[in-house]
Amino acid sequence: MRIEDYALIGDMQSAALVGRNGSIDWLCLPKFDSPACFAALLGDKHHGQWWLGPADTGRADATRRSYRGESLVLESEWDTPTGTVRVTDFMPTRHVNPDLVRIVEGVSGTVEMATEIRIRFDYGRIVPWVRRSDGLLQAVGGPDSVWLHSPVPLHGGDYAHKARFRVNEGDRLAFVFTWHPSHEARPVEIDPFEQLAQTEQLWEEWLGQCTYQGPWRDAVVRSLITLKALTYAPTGGIVAAPTTSLPEDLGGVRNWDYRYCWLRDATMTLEALIGAGYLDEARSWRAWLLRAIAGRAQDLQIMYSVTGERRLTELELSWLPGYEASRPVRIGNDAVTQLQLDVYGEVMNSLYLSRVSGMEPDDRAWTIQRELIGYVEAHWDEPDEGLWEVRGPRRHFTHSKVMCWVALDRAVRQVERFGRTGPVERWRELRDRIHAEICHKAFDTARGTFTQSYGSAELDASLLMIPMVGFLPPEDPRVVGTIEAIQRELMVDGFVLRYPVQEDNDVDGLPGGEGAFLACSFWLAEALAMIGRKEEAVELFERLLALRNDVGLLAEEYDPRYGRMVGNFPQAFSHVPLIHVARALS
């Protein structure tokens, strides 16, 4: 299936991808970054999959599907010659162990159904030992164990378990898949129908806090639900996406693991949640941040695990062929070791906005912020790998320098607005010096635009953020010139590229091309709105909204060469600017 053929379900600790045809092809347990027990997404059914649908339709796509109201409960319906059947998929709020529930309901007539489940641990590498116990299946492999409650008899063969069964109008049959550590006692069974009602109630109550009431409410709400689903409830950490190695270039090597908490992505997510009225999430994230980055400022990483772990060693899984032969499949991410100076600005800006939004002061948070500013003072003038985590040589990226300016600016504002203590005169002087240097070294006067890095002629979509962070006012001719240059030179088929990707361009140090990062096109829409070109902004925004799949989700990129989504899915970095643009245009 295509990337956009999947829907997301989750319990705010992990997540699964459910295909249009009723197949669950991706599920990592017990956490977002745990090894997958269904990994067909990056291989085939033999790497783990759970299919459930009408028996005699050749695993056809559902006739229709949607989320139930404003929730993360997925409903898929098939119309067959003999009747209509509905499958409801969800993951209830976790009590002790993670559960995945699939409820089959006869809507009309009689439908012959079938299911096939292949449990594989460690990303499809381990075929578990399976036995029956009190009518349930138990699968064990190393540290992992799964109990499957099936309302119909399952028959084993070919390292899978299968069943055919008939559903009449009004029938409701519930399958429950429960993971737990293999050394622990059998988990307590849940009531799937009771959990369904509680899950719907949870989402209804959470969405009741949403303050956005503009014309794009449906899109904003679905994006907020997606961001909430990517939040690890026990700690408040926010992952960039629930998947790894979905390619940025089909068949290529640009395949990365996004199941971690990038400080940049998380801070942008936090801003979107704060703007929609969700301060509790802001408090949880601030607590996660302070735990994760505790220690010396020079040890700050650009990303951490959902629990705050720092060692995210990148490995290649040779036994997985990759999504549409896009290899290698990677887990872990070596970008964790990179120097990305913009992160300091993102963190300082987020903590400042938290205070402006009404969050209570935290002395420990300010102590850490002063440590971060001290590091910026000492290292702002160094080259880095930048926002896009290039694997080519370090450069003096303009966006990184702008965000160093942001870090100092927000420190000064904390002193001026909230009475914090610090060497504010020194901070002001350095802030102004960085500003002057950027305007001198990163601006191409002949073309009237800022450039990707000092001395470079290339453009970069991150330059669109210059007015958004307050570096220059939107009406400044240099801002307008940069926006117009990006429209001329970085737009392909109506979408904005991150930067030119060419064989003779060694910026990112990687072969092959890529799609258009959706965040960049959303940034352009917001920038156009800021300079008063609202009609253009709305047109672009509506075009981007039309790219969402049938259940309102976006991947990291859209590749106009193929007319398809590419990259990890669903991607927080795409849904966050959607919310920002909707608010800006409203």
XYZ file of C-alpha atoms in Angstrom:
586
model
C 0.000 0.000 0.000
C 0.984 3.614 -0.408
C 2.025 5.547 2.658
C -1.175 7.579 2.492
C -3.236 4.364 2.590
C -2.593 4.054 6.330
C -4.442 5.409 9.346
C -3.066 5.878 12.863
C -4.301 4.423 16.133
C -2.483 4.653 19.450
C -2.590 4.909 23.231
C -0.160 7.839 23.737
C 2.683 5.440 24.447
C 2.862 3.600 21.137
C 1.014 3.530 17.829
C -0.077 1.244 14.986
C -0.664 1.845 11.290
C -3.829 0.315 9.830
C -4.143 -0.024 6.052
C -7.227 0.589 3.946
C -7.466 -3.165 3.412
C -7.737 -3.944 7.137
C -4.095 -4.869 7.619
C -2.071 -3.679 10.621
C 1.427 -3.430 9.149
C 3.302 -1.529 11.870
C 3.216 -1.737 15.656
C 6.032 -1.205 18.159
C 5.513 -2.260 21.778
C 5.625 -1.239 24.541
C 6.944 2.204 23.421
C 7.130 4.162 20.183
C 10.800 3.249 19.756
C 10.542 -0.393 20.854
C 11.148 -3.210 18.337
C 8.155 -3.823 16.089
C 5.979 -6.930 16.415
C 4.262 -6.080 13.089
C 6.813 -4.830 10.540
C 5.238 -5.662 7.168
C 5.392 -1.929 6.421
C 9.130 -2.356 5.803
C 8.945 -5.834 4.286
C 6.049 -8.200 3.691
C 3.531 -10.197 5.730
C 6.253 -12.609 6.861
C 7.787 -9.762 8.899
C 4.612 -9.456 10.994
C 1.097 -8.418 10.056
C -2.508 -8.706 11.197
C -5.113 -8.687 8.448
C -8.864 -8.656 9.105
C -11.551 -8.200 6.442
C -14.158 -9.842 4.168
C -12.991 -13.330 3.200
C -13.702 -13.448 -0.511
C -12.719 -9.999 -1.753
C -8.977 -10.533 -2.157
C -8.081 -8.222 0.721
C -9.842 -5.335 -0.994
C -9.731 -1.835 0.426
C -12.562 -0.759 2.685
C -15.463 0.898 0.913
C -15.127 3.807 3.339
C -13.364 4.586 6.575
C -13.144 7.440 9.044
C -12.361 8.247 12.628
C -15.340 8.085 14.933
C -16.101 11.743 15.642
C -13.182 13.706 17.056
C -11.237 10.711 18.318
C -8.511 8.223 17.394
C -11.001 5.352 17.043
C -10.917 4.124 13.436
C -13.923 2.665 11.645
C -13.600 0.810 8.314
C -16.626 -0.499 6.427
C -16.853 -2.956 3.550
C -19.939 -3.290 1.338
C -20.126 -6.820 -0.080
C -22.749 -8.554 -2.259
C -24.188 -10.201 0.854
C -24.016 -7.372 3.367
C -21.996 -4.653 5.086
C -19.479 -5.155 7.875
C -17.612 -2.677 10.072
C -14.232 -3.092 11.806
C -13.429 -0.720 14.663
C -9.735 -0.421 15.565
C -8.326 1.377 18.607
C -5.795 1.205 21.420
C -7.378 1.994 24.803
C -5.682 4.136 27.427
C -3.033 1.959 28.981
C -3.626 0.553 32.436
C -0.726 -1.868 32.919
C -0.074 -3.431 29.525
C -0.691 -2.125 25.994
C -3.796 -3.486 24.266
C -4.962 -3.336 20.665
C -8.673 -3.974 20.050
C -10.414 -4.912 16.793
C -14.222 -5.137 16.924
C -16.090 -6.725 13.996
C -19.711 -5.622 13.681
C -22.390 -6.810 11.278
C -24.103 -3.716 9.866
C -26.473 -5.451 7.455
C -26.963 -8.841 5.842
C -24.389 -11.593 6.368
C -20.667 -11.310 5.579
C -18.075 -14.082 5.505
C -14.979 -12.738 7.278
C -11.387 -13.879 7.602
C -8.313 -12.973 9.621
C -4.637 -13.861 9.423
C -2.158 -12.904 12.111
C 1.614 -13.310 11.962
C 3.306 -12.158 15.162
C 7.015 -11.389 14.763
C 9.268 -9.821 17.367
C 12.373 -7.676 16.861
C 11.273 -6.085 13.564
C 10.298 -9.383 11.939
C 13.446 -11.270 12.906
C 12.037 -13.510 15.653
C 9.299 -16.065 14.991
C 7.788 -16.651 18.445
C 6.820 -19.871 20.133
C 3.002 -20.037 20.247
C 0.755 -22.096 22.500
C -2.901 -22.162 23.513
C -3.993 -21.475 27.072
C -7.596 -21.278 28.293
C -8.856 -20.436 24.828
C -6.228 -17.723 24.217
C -3.066 -17.721 22.101
C 0.218 -16.834 23.762
C 3.260 -15.931 21.667
C 6.666 -15.753 23.374
C 10.021 -14.691 21.955
C 12.831 -13.463 24.183
C 11.640 -10.550 26.347
C 8.324 -10.195 24.470
C 5.036 -11.954 25.009
C 1.618 -11.440 23.435
C -1.763 -12.817 24.452
C -4.480 -12.844 21.813
C -8.138 -13.222 22.738
C -10.107 -14.328 19.686
C -13.907 -14.800 19.667
C -13.487 -17.399 16.873
C -11.190 -20.466 16.633
C -7.777 -19.716 15.130
C -5.913 -22.419 13.216
C -2.123 -22.495 12.992
C -0.003 -23.192 9.923
C 2.850 -21.636 7.932
C 3.899 -19.675 11.061
C 0.552 -17.846 11.089
C -2.890 -18.206 12.659
C -5.996 -17.913 10.533
C -9.788 -18.076 10.816
C -12.926 -17.752 8.721
C -16.175 -16.790 10.388
C -19.596 -15.413 9.576
C -20.984 -12.117 10.850
C -24.704 -11.396 10.825
C -26.425 -8.051 11.258
C -26.114 -6.965 14.887
C -23.211 -9.293 15.748
C -20.247 -7.746 17.614
C -17.071 -9.787 17.956
C -13.991 -8.406 19.711
C -10.356 -9.431 19.208
C -7.916 -8.219 21.892
C -4.139 -8.248 21.406
C -2.166 -7.650 24.634
C 1.621 -7.282 24.969
C 3.548 -7.813 28.204
C 7.078 -8.744 29.306
C 7.522 -12.481 28.892
C 8.798 -12.986 32.454
C 5.614 -11.584 34.011
C 2.373 -13.367 34.827
C -0.483 -13.471 32.356
C -2.019 -9.975 32.056
C -5.513 -9.154 33.248
C -8.050 -9.176 30.406
C -9.875 -5.968 29.557
C -13.510 -5.491 28.565
C -13.128 -4.263 24.955
C -16.559 -2.672 24.723
C -16.149 -0.825 27.997
C -12.714 0.363 26.864
C -14.188 1.602 23.583
C -16.645 3.815 25.441
C -13.912 5.120 27.749
C -11.572 5.865 24.840
C -14.229 7.878 23.042
C -14.986 9.779 26.241
C -11.296 10.556 26.780
C -10.986 12.158 23.347
C -14.266 14.031 23.722
C -13.095 15.564 26.991
C -9.663 16.419 25.611
C -11.061 18.109 22.504
C -13.404 20.088 24.740
C -10.373 22.196 25.730
C -9.644 23.289 22.142
C -9.907 27.060 21.725
C -9.643 27.155 17.924
C -12.982 27.885 16.251
C -11.882 29.085 12.811
C -12.993 27.981 9.343
C -10.520 25.062 9.203
C -11.536 23.514 12.507
C -11.774 19.938 11.184
C -8.209 20.024 9.847
C -6.875 21.680 13.008
C -8.634 19.228 15.321
C -7.361 16.203 13.406
C -3.837 17.640 13.552
C -4.152 18.277 17.300
C -5.336 14.698 17.857
C -2.371 13.441 15.833
C 0.080 15.520 17.885
C -1.497 14.271 21.100
C -1.182 10.702 19.812
C 2.553 11.292 19.261
C 3.004 12.354 22.895
C 4.430 9.769 25.288
C 2.051 10.182 28.222
C 4.296 8.943 31.072
C 6.967 11.594 30.425
C 5.503 14.271 28.142
C 8.065 13.620 25.382
C 6.788 14.130 21.821
C 8.060 11.951 18.951
C 8.527 13.304 15.446
C 6.693 10.309 13.920
C 5.799 6.731 14.961
C 7.729 5.105 12.095
C 11.259 4.519 10.865
C 12.765 4.317 7.371
C 9.767 5.368 5.298
C 11.779 6.847 2.425
C 12.133 10.483 1.442
C 13.116 9.171 -1.999
C 11.355 5.990 -3.125
C 13.952 3.283 -3.614
C 16.689 5.513 -2.198
C 18.811 5.711 0.940
C 17.211 8.723 2.656
C 15.553 6.534 5.289
C 15.679 7.672 8.908
C 14.274 6.689 12.288
C 11.912 9.391 13.552
C 10.601 7.673 16.708
C 12.480 10.064 18.980
C 11.982 13.466 20.544
C 13.682 16.175 18.527
C 13.847 19.301 20.668
C 13.082 21.371 17.577
C 10.015 19.397 16.523
C 8.758 19.123 20.083
C 9.058 22.841 20.757
C 7.135 23.640 17.577
C 4.520 21.074 18.585
C 4.326 22.670 21.994
C 3.704 26.099 20.489
C 0.828 24.697 18.435
C -0.706 23.040 21.515
C -0.327 26.181 23.630
C -1.981 28.234 20.901
C -4.949 25.855 20.957
C -5.357 26.035 24.732
C -3.434 22.959 25.935
C -1.258 24.171 28.814
C -1.181 20.794 30.601
C 0.783 19.359 27.671
C 3.133 22.336 27.885
C 3.778 21.659 31.566
C 4.443 17.971 30.932
C 6.804 18.733 28.076
C 8.703 21.328 30.101
C 9.190 18.744 32.850
C 10.421 16.205 30.277
C 12.775 18.779 28.775
C 14.320 19.749 32.094
C 14.974 16.094 32.923
C 16.333 15.247 29.478
C 18.790 18.137 29.166
C 19.863 18.201 32.813
C 23.632 18.407 33.046
C 26.225 20.481 31.239
C 25.053 22.797 28.460
C 27.717 21.438 26.107
C 26.138 17.993 26.424
C 22.791 19.147 25.031
C 21.581 16.847 22.250
C 19.209 17.667 19.436
C 17.078 14.620 20.273
C 16.378 12.127 23.040
C 14.227 9.055 23.507
C 10.722 9.437 24.903
C 12.101 8.631 28.349
C 15.127 10.896 27.949
C 17.802 8.374 26.942
C 20.725 9.884 25.070
C 22.361 6.934 23.318
C 20.416 6.380 20.071
C 22.990 4.400 18.106
C 22.119 4.043 14.421
C 21.931 0.459 13.108
C 20.894 -1.129 9.817
C 18.432 -4.055 9.787
C 19.718 -6.203 6.934
C 16.830 -8.706 7.007
C 14.213 -6.069 6.106
C 13.996 -5.211 2.374
C 12.553 -1.757 3.082
C 9.434 0.054 1.961
C 9.303 -0.384 -1.837
C 12.940 -1.587 -1.750
C 14.156 1.584 -0.037
C 17.245 0.430 1.810
C 18.848 0.462 4.264
C 16.248 0.168 7.003
C 17.635 2.051 9.985
C 16.882 2.161 13.687
C 18.504 4.736 15.915
C 19.768 7.998 14.475
C 23.360 9.200 14.200
C 22.159 12.780 13.867
C 21.981 12.706 17.664
C 25.696 13.553 17.699
C 25.401 16.574 15.404
C 25.865 20.212 16.338
C 22.674 22.070 15.477
C 22.818 25.520 16.996
C 19.240 26.415 16.079
C 17.973 24.042 18.794
C 19.092 26.472 21.501
C 16.862 29.138 20.008
C 13.931 26.757 19.691
C 14.182 25.749 23.354
C 14.558 29.329 24.607
C 11.655 30.506 22.476
C 9.407 27.684 23.652
C 10.119 28.282 27.329
C 9.532 31.993 26.853
C 6.174 31.375 25.130
C 5.216 29.021 27.945
C 5.664 31.852 30.428
C 3.807 34.340 28.218
C 0.921 31.855 27.991
C 0.517 31.787 31.762
C 2.669 28.902 32.937
C 4.054 29.337 36.422
C 7.753 30.297 36.769
C 10.336 27.618 37.432
C 13.660 28.643 38.945
C 15.367 25.446 37.808
C 14.208 26.108 34.261
C 15.762 29.555 34.330
C 19.033 28.177 35.703
C 19.199 25.737 32.792
C 18.329 28.493 30.324
C 21.225 30.587 31.589
C 23.521 27.617 31.056
C 22.237 27.261 27.486
C 22.789 30.956 26.787
C 26.317 30.632 28.095
C 26.945 27.915 25.516
C 25.439 30.050 22.740
C 27.701 32.927 23.717
C 30.751 30.693 23.353
C 29.778 28.782 20.179
C 27.333 30.829 18.079
C 30.014 31.700 15.517
C 30.866 28.064 14.703
C 29.637 26.184 11.622
C 27.090 23.414 12.251
C 24.939 20.780 10.531
C 21.853 22.969 10.781
C 18.122 22.469 10.784
C 18.157 19.818 8.045
C 20.795 17.617 9.732
C 23.019 17.558 6.676
C 25.555 14.778 6.452
C 27.889 16.886 4.355
C 30.423 19.410 5.708
C 29.429 21.872 8.423
C 28.513 25.382 7.309
C 27.541 28.747 8.732
C 23.831 28.190 8.093
C 21.782 31.376 8.183
C 18.876 29.775 10.010
C 21.203 28.522 12.750
C 22.591 32.035 13.250
C 19.077 33.506 13.316
C 18.065 31.042 16.018
C 21.148 31.944 18.073
C 19.839 35.501 17.869
C 16.438 34.188 19.014
C 18.016 32.454 22.009
C 19.628 35.688 23.205
C 16.547 37.755 22.393
C 14.274 35.510 24.460
C 16.752 35.563 27.351
C 16.656 39.376 27.273
C 12.846 39.329 27.197
C 12.723 36.987 30.186
C 14.695 39.585 32.134
C 12.682 42.542 30.862
C 9.217 41.014 31.162
C 9.475 38.558 34.038
C 12.217 40.038 36.186
C 14.714 37.240 35.727
C 18.346 37.959 36.588
C 21.287 37.785 34.213
C 23.926 39.849 32.381
C 21.285 41.449 30.178
C 23.516 44.206 28.778
C 26.026 41.634 27.555
C 23.226 39.581 26.051
C 21.783 42.625 24.273
C 25.175 43.550 22.836
C 25.791 40.041 21.481
C 22.237 39.772 20.163
C 22.720 42.984 18.173
C 26.151 41.879 16.919
C 24.754 38.570 15.630
C 21.916 40.449 13.929
C 24.326 42.769 12.153
C 26.565 39.920 11.024
C 23.657 37.951 9.552
C 22.394 40.966 7.634
C 25.914 41.556 6.287
C 27.129 38.013 5.532
C 23.919 36.152 4.673
C 22.164 38.694 2.455
C 22.673 38.729 -1.301
C 22.195 42.385 -2.224
C 22.229 41.688 -5.974
C 19.277 39.286 -5.734
C 17.610 40.904 -2.717
C 17.416 37.727 -0.654
C 18.973 35.975 2.300
C 20.843 32.788 1.377
C 21.239 29.359 2.921
C 24.640 30.005 4.465
C 27.362 32.623 4.562
C 28.868 33.055 1.095
C 26.379 30.698 -0.544
C 24.183 31.468 -3.528
C 21.678 28.752 -2.602
C 18.305 29.407 -1.025
C 16.735 27.515 1.875
C 13.101 27.268 2.942
C 14.091 27.819 6.582
C 14.680 31.474 5.658
C 10.883 31.841 5.615
C 11.003 31.753 9.412
C 12.914 35.053 9.660
C 9.754 37.157 10.156
C 8.001 34.453 12.216
C 10.636 34.559 14.966
C 10.812 38.367 14.925
C 14.295 38.724 13.440
C 12.951 41.281 10.948
C 9.432 42.691 10.514
C 7.361 41.178 7.679
C 7.253 44.437 5.759
C 11.054 44.717 5.599
C 12.117 44.638 1.902
C 14.709 41.971 2.707
C 11.965 39.690 4.042
C 9.696 40.297 1.059
C 12.612 39.736 -1.321
C 13.499 36.439 0.351
C 9.914 35.175 0.186
C 9.664 36.066 -3.493
C 13.039 34.463 -4.290
C 11.950 31.220 -2.636
C 8.755 31.289 -4.675
C 10.796 31.672 -7.863
C 13.625 29.256 -7.176
C 12.494 26.602 -4.677
C 8.927 25.905 -5.813
C 8.393 22.784 -7.924
C 4.897 21.988 -9.171
C 3.474 24.346 -6.541
C 5.423 22.961 -3.555
C 8.477 24.296 -1.741
C 11.702 22.287 -1.561
C 13.968 22.519 1.485
C 16.905 23.530 -0.708
C 18.164 22.567 -4.173
C 19.027 18.861 -4.339
C 21.390 18.374 -7.264
C 24.245 16.057 -8.125
C 26.734 18.931 -7.904
C 25.308 20.214 -4.597
C 27.227 18.677 -1.704
C 25.188 20.343 1.053
C 23.572 17.204 2.483
C 26.187 14.678 1.400
C 23.598 12.143 0.184
C 22.733 10.722 -3.257
C 19.323 10.894 -4.871
C 16.500 13.381 -4.734
C 13.593 13.886 -2.371
C 10.037 15.164 -2.236
C 8.891 18.564 -1.061
C 8.886 18.905 2.717
C 5.304 19.833 3.517
C 6.367 22.038 6.424
C 8.206 24.301 3.976
C 5.086 24.906 1.899
C 3.085 25.642 5.050
C 5.798 28.124 6.077
C 5.414 29.871 2.735
C 1.640 30.149 3.245
C 2.186 31.705 6.681
C 4.877 34.055 5.333
C 2.577 35.201 2.519
C -0.140 35.940 5.055
C 2.324 37.963 7.144
C 3.239 40.218 4.207
C -0.416 40.852 3.367
C -0.830 38.441 0.456
C -3.658 36.579 2.123
C -5.401 35.419 -1.041
C -2.226 33.638 -2.214
C -1.757 32.223 1.268
C -5.271 30.781 1.391
C -4.898 29.265 -2.080
C -1.644 27.533 -1.107
C -3.065 26.428 2.242
C -6.125 24.872 0.628
C -3.899 23.059 -1.871
C -1.852 21.621 0.982
C -4.959 20.562 2.900
C -6.099 18.666 -0.186
C -2.991 16.464 0.124
C -4.169 14.950 3.410
C -5.312 11.375 3.113
C -8.911 10.302 3.627
C -8.534 10.421 7.421
C -6.722 13.774 7.531
C -3.097 12.656 7.956
C 0.118 13.932 6.368
C 3.538 12.373 5.873
C 6.781 14.298 6.034
C 6.916 15.066 2.311
C 4.917 15.049 -0.893
C 6.707 14.009 -4.057
C 5.159 15.754 -7.075
C 7.165 13.433 -9.369
C 4.949 10.530 -8.324
C 1.931 12.310 -6.868
C 2.533 10.493 -3.567
C 3.379 11.083 0.061
C 6.879 10.069 1.124
C 8.799 10.089 4.390
C 7.780 9.007 7.866
C 4.080 9.048 8.690
C 2.209 10.722 10.217
C 4.698 13.521 10.717
C 4.389 16.080 13.512
C 6.554 18.490 11.506
C 3.774 18.622 8.869
C 0.789 18.915 11.193
C 2.295 21.640 13.405
C 2.597 24.330 10.697
C -0.879 23.385 9.452
C -2.202 24.558 12.808
C -0.060 27.704 12.720
C -1.274 28.676 9.244
C -4.916 28.062 10.136
C -4.560 30.370 13.134
C -2.702 33.006 11.093
C -5.360 33.026 8.382
C -8.224 33.014 10.870
